[in-house]
CSV table of N, CA and C in Angstrom, one decimal:
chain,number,residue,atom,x,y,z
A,19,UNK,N,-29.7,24.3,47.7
A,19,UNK,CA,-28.3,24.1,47.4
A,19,UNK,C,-27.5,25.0,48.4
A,20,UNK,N,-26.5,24.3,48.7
A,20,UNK,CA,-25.4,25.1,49.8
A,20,UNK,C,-24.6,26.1,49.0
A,21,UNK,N,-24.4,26.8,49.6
A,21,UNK,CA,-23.0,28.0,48.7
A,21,UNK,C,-22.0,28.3,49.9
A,22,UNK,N,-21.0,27.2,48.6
A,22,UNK,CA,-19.5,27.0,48.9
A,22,UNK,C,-18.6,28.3,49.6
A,23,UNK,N,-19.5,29.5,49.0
A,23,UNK,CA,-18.3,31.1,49.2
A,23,UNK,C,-18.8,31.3,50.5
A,24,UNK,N,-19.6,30.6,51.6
A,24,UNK,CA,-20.3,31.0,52.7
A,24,UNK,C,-19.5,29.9,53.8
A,25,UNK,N,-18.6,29.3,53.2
A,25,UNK,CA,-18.3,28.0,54.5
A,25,UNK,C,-16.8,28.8,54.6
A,26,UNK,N,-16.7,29.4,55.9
A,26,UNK,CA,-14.7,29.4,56.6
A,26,UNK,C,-13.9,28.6,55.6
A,27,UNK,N,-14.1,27.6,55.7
A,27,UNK,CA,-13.5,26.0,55.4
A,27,UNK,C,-12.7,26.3,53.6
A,28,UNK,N,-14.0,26.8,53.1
A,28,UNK,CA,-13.6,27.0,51.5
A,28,UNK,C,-13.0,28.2,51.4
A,29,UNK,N,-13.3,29.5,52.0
A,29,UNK,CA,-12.3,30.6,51.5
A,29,UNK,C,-11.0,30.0,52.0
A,30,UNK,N,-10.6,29.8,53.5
A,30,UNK,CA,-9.2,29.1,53.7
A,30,UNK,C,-8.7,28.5,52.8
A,31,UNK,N,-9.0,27.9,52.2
A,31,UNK,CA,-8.5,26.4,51.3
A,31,UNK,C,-8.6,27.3,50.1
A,32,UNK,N,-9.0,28.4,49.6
A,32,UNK,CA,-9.3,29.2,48.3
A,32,UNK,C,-7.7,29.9,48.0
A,33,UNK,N,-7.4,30.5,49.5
A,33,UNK,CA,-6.0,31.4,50.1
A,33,UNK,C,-5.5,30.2,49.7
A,34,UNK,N,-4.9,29.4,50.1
A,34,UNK,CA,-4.3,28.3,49.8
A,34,UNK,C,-3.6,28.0,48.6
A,35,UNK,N,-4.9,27.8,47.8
A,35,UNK,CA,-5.1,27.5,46.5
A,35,UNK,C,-4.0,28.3,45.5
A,36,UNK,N,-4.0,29.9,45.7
A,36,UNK,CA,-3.5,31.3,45.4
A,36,UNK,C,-2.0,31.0,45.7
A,37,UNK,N,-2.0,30.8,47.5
A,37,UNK,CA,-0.1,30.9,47.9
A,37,UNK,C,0.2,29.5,47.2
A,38,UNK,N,-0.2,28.4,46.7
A,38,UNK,CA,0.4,27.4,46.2
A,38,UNK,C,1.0,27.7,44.7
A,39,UNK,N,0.0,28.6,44.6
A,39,UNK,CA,0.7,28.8,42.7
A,39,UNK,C,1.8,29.9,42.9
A,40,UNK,N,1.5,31.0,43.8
A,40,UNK,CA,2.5,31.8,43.8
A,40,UNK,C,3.8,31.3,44.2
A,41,UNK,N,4.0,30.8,45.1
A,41,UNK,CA,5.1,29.8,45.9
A,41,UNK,C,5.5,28.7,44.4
A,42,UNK,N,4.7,28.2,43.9
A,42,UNK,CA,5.7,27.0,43.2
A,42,UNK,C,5.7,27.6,41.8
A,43,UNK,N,5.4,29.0,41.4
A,43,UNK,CA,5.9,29.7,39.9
A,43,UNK,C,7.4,29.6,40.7
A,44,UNK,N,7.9,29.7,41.5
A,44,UNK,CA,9.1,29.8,41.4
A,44,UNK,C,10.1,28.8,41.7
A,45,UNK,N,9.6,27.4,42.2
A,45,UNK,CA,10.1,26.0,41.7
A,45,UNK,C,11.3,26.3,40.4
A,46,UNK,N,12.1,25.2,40.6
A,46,UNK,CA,12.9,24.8,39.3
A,46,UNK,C,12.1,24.8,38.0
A,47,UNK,N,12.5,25.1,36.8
A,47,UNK,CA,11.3,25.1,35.6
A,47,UNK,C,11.3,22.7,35.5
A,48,UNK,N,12.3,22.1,36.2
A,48,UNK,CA,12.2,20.7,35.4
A,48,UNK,C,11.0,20.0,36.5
A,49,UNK,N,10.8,20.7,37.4
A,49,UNK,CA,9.5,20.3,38.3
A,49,UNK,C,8.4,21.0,38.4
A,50,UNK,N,8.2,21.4,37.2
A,50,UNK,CA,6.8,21.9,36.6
A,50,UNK,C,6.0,20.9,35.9
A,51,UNK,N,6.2,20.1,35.5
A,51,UNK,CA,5.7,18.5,35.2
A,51,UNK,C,5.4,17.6,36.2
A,52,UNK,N,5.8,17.8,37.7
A,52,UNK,CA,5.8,17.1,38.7
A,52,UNK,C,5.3,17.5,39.9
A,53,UNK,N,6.9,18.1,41.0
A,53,UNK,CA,6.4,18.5,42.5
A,53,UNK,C,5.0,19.6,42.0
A,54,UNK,N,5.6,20.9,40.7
A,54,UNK,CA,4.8,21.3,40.6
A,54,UNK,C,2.9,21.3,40.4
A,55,UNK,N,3.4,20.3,39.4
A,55,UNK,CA,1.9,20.0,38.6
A,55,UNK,C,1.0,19.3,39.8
A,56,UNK,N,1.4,18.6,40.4
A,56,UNK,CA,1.0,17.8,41.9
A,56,UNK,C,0.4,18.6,43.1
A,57,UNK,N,1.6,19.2,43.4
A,57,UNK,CA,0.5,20.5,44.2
A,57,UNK,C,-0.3,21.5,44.0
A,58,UNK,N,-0.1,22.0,42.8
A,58,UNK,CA,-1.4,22.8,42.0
A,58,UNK,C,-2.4,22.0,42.2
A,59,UNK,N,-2.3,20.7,41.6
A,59,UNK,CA,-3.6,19.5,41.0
A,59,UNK,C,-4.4,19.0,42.9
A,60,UNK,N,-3.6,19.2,43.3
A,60,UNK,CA,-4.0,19.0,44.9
A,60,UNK,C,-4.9,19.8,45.7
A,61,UNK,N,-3.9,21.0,45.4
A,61,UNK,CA,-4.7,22.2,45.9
A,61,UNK,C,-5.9,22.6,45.2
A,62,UNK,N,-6.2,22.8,43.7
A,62,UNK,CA,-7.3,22.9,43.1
A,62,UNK,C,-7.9,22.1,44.0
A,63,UNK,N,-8.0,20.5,44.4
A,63,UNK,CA,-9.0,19.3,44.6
A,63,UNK,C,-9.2,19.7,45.6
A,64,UNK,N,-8.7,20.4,46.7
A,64,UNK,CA,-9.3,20.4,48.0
A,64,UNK,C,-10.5,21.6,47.6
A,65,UNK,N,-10.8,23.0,46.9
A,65,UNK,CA,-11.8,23.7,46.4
A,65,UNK,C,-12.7,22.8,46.0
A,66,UNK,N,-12.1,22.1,44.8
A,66,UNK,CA,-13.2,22.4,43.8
A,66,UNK,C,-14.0,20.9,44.2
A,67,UNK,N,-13.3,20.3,45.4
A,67,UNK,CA,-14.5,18.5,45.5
A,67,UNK,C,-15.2,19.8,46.7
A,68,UNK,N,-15.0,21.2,47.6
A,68,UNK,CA,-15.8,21.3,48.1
A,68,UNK,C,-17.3,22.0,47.4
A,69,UNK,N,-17.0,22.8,46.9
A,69,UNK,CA,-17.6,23.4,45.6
A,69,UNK,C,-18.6,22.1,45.2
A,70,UNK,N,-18.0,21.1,44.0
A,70,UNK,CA,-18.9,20.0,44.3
A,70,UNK,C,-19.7,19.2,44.8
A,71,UNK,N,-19.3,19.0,46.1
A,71,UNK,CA,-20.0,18.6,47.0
A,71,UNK,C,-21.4,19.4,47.7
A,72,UNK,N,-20.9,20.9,47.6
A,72,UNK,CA,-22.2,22.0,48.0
A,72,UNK,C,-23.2,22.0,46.7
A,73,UNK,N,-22.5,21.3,45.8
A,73,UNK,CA,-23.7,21.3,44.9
A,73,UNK,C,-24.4,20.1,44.7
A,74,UNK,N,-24.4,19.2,45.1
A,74,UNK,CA,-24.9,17.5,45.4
A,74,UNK,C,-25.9,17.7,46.3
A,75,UNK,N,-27.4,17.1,46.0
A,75,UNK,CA,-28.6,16.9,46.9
A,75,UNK,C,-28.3,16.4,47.9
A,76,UNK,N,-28.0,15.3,48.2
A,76,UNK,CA,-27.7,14.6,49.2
A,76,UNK,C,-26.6,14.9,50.1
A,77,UNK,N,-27.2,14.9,51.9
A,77,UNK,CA,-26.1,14.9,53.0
A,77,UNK,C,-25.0,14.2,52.7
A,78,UNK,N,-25.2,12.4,52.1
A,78,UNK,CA,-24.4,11.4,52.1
A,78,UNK,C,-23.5,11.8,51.0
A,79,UNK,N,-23.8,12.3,49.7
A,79,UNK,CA,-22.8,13.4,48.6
A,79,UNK,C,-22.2,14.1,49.2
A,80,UNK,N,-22.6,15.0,49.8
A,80,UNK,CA,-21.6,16.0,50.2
A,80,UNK,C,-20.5,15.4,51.4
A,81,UNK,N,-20.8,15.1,51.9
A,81,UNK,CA,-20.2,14.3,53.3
A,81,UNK,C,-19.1,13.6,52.2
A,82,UNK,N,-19.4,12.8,51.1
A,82,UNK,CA,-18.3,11.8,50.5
A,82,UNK,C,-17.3,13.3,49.7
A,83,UNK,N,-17.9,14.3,49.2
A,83,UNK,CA,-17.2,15.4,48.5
A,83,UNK,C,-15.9,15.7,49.3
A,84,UNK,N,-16.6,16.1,51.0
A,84,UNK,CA,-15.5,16.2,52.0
A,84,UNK,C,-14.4,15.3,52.6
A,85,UNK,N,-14.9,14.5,51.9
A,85,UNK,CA,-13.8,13.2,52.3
A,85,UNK,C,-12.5,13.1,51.7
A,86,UNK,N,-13.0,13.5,50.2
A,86,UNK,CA,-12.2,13.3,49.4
A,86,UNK,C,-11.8,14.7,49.6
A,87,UNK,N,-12.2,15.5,49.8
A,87,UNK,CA,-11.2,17.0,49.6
A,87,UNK,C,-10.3,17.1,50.9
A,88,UNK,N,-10.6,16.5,52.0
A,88,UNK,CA,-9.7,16.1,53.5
A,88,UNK,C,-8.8,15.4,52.9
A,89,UNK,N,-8.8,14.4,52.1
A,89,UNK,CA,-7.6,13.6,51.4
A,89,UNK,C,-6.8,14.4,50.9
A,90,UNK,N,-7.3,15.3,49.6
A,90,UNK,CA,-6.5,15.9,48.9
A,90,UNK,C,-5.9,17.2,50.1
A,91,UNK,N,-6.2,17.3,50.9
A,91,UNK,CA,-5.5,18.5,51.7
A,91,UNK,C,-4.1,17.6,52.4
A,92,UNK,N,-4.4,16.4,52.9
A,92,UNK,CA,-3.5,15.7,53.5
A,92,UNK,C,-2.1,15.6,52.3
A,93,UNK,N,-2.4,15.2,51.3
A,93,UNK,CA,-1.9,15.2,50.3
A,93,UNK,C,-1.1,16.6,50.0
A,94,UNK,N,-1.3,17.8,50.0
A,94,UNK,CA,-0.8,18.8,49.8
A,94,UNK,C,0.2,19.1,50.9
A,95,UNK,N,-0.3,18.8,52.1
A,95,UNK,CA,0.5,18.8,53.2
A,95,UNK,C,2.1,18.2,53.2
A,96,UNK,N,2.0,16.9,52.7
A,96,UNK,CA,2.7,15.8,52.6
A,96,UNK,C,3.8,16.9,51.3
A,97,UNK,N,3.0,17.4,50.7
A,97,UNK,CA,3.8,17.9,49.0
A,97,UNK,C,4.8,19.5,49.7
A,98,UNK,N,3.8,19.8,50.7
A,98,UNK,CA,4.7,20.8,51.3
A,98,UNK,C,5.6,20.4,52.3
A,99,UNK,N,5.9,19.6,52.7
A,99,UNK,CA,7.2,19.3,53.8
A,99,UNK,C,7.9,18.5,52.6
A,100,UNK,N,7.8,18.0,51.7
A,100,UNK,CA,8.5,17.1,50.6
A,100,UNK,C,9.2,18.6,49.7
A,101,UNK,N,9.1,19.3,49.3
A,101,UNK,CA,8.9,20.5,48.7
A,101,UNK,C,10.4,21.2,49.8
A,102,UNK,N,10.2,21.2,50.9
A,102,UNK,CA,11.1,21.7,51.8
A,102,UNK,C,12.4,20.7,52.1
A,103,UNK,N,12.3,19.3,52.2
A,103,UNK,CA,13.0,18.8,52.3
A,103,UNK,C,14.0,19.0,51.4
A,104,UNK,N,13.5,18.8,49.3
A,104,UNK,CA,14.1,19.1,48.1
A,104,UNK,C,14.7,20.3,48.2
A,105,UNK,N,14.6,21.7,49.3
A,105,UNK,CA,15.6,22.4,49.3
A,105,UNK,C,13.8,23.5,48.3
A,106,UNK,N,13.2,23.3,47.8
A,106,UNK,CA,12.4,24.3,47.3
A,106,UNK,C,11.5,25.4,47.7
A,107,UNK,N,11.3,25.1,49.1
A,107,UNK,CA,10.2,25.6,50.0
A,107,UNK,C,11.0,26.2,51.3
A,108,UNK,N,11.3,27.3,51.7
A,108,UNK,CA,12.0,27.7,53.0
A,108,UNK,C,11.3,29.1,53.4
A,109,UNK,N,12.1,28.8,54.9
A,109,UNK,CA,11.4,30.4,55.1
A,109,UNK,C,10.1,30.4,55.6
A,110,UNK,N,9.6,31.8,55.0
A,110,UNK,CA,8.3,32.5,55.2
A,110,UNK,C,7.5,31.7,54.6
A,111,UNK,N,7.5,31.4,53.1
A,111,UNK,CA,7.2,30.9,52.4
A,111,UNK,C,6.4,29.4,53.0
A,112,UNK,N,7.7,29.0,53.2
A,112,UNK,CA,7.2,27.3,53.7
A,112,UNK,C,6.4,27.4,55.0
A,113,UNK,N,6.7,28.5,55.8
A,113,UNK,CA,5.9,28.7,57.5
A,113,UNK,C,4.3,29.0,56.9
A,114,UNK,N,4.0,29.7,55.7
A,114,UNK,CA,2.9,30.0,55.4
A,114,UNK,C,2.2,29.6,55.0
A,115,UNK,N,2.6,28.3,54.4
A,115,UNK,CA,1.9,26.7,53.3
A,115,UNK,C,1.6,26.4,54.6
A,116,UNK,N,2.8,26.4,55.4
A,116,UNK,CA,2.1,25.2,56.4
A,116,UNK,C,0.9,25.4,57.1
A,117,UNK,N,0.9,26.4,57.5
A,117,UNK,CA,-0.1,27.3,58.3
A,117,UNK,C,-1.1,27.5,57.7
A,118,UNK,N,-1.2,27.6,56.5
A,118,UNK,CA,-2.8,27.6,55.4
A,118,UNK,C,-3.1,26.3,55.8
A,119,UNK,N,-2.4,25.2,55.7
A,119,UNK,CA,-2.9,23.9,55.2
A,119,UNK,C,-3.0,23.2,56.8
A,120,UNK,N,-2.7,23.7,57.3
A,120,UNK,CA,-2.7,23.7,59.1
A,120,UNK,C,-4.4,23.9,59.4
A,121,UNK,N,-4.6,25.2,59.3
A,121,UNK,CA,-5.7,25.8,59.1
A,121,UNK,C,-6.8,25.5,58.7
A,122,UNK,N,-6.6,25.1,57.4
A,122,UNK,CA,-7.8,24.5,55.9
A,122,UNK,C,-8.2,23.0,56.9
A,123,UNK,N,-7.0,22.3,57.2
A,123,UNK,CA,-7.4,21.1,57.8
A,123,UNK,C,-8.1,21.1,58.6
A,124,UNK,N,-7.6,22.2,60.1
A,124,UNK,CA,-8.7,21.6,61.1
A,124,UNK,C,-9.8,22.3,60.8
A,125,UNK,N,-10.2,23.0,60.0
A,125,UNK,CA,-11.6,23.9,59.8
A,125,UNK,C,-12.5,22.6,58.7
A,126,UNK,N,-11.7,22.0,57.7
A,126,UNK,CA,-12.5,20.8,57.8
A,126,UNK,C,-12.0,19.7,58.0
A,127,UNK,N,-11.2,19.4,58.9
A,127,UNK,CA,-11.8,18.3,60.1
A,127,UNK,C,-13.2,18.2,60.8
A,128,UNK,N,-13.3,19.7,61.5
A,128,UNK,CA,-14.2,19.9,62.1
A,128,UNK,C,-16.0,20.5,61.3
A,129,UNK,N,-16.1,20.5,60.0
A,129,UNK,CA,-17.0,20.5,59.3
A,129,UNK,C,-17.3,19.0,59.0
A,130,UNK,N,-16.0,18.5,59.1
A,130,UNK,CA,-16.7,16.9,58.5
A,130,UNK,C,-17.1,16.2,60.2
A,131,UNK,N,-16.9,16.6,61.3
A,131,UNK,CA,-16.9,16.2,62.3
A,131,UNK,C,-18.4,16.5,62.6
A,132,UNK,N,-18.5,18.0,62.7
A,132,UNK,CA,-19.8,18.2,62.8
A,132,UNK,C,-21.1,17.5,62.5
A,133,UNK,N,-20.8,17.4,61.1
A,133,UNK,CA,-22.0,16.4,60.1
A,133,UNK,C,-22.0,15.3,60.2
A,134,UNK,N,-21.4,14.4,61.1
A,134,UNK,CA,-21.2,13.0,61.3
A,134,UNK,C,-22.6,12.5,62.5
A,135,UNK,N,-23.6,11.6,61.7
A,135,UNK,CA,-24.3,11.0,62.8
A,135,UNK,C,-24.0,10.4,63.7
């Protein structure tokens, strides 16, 4: 079995995880059902399909684990420039999301790049 706490890819995306909840506790309370619940639910999915994935027998499992957690990071991305547009996300703040999720990406881009026959 692979362990998740040993890949770059997953602490990055762990940090992530952390500044997304701290950053959107301070959202409006009527987008706590929504922008918020969405990027939390995002950010968890990029961990926890890798987590998953490190625990699947199969190269072809894990490989699909990372697929889906590349999605869910694209996805987050998308939630953080949408987040800034709405006037919620500025600053430090927003240069910081981006730069996690900047990060998280190309570290797995290039883990899913690597493993590709």
């Amino acid at each position: 079995m692979r362990d998740h706490r040993k890949l770059d890819v997953f602490n990055l995306a762990d940090d992530l995880v952390v500044r997304v909840y701290e950053v959107t506790s301070r959202f409006p309370k009527d987008e706590l059902y929504g922008l918020v619940s969405q990027m939390r639910r995002s950010a968890v999915s990029v961990t926890a399909n890798i987590v998953e994935g490190c625990g699947r027998r199969t190269e072809i499992e894990f490989n699909r684990f990372l697929d889906i957690s590349f999605g869910s990071l694209r996805e987050l991305g998308y939630l953080i420039e949408l987040s800034s547009r709405l006037g919620y996300l500025h600053g430090d703040a927003l240069k910081e999301l981006l730069e996690l999720q900047g990060r998280s990406a190309a570290a797995l881009a290039g883990l899913i790049k690597n493993r590709e026959i």
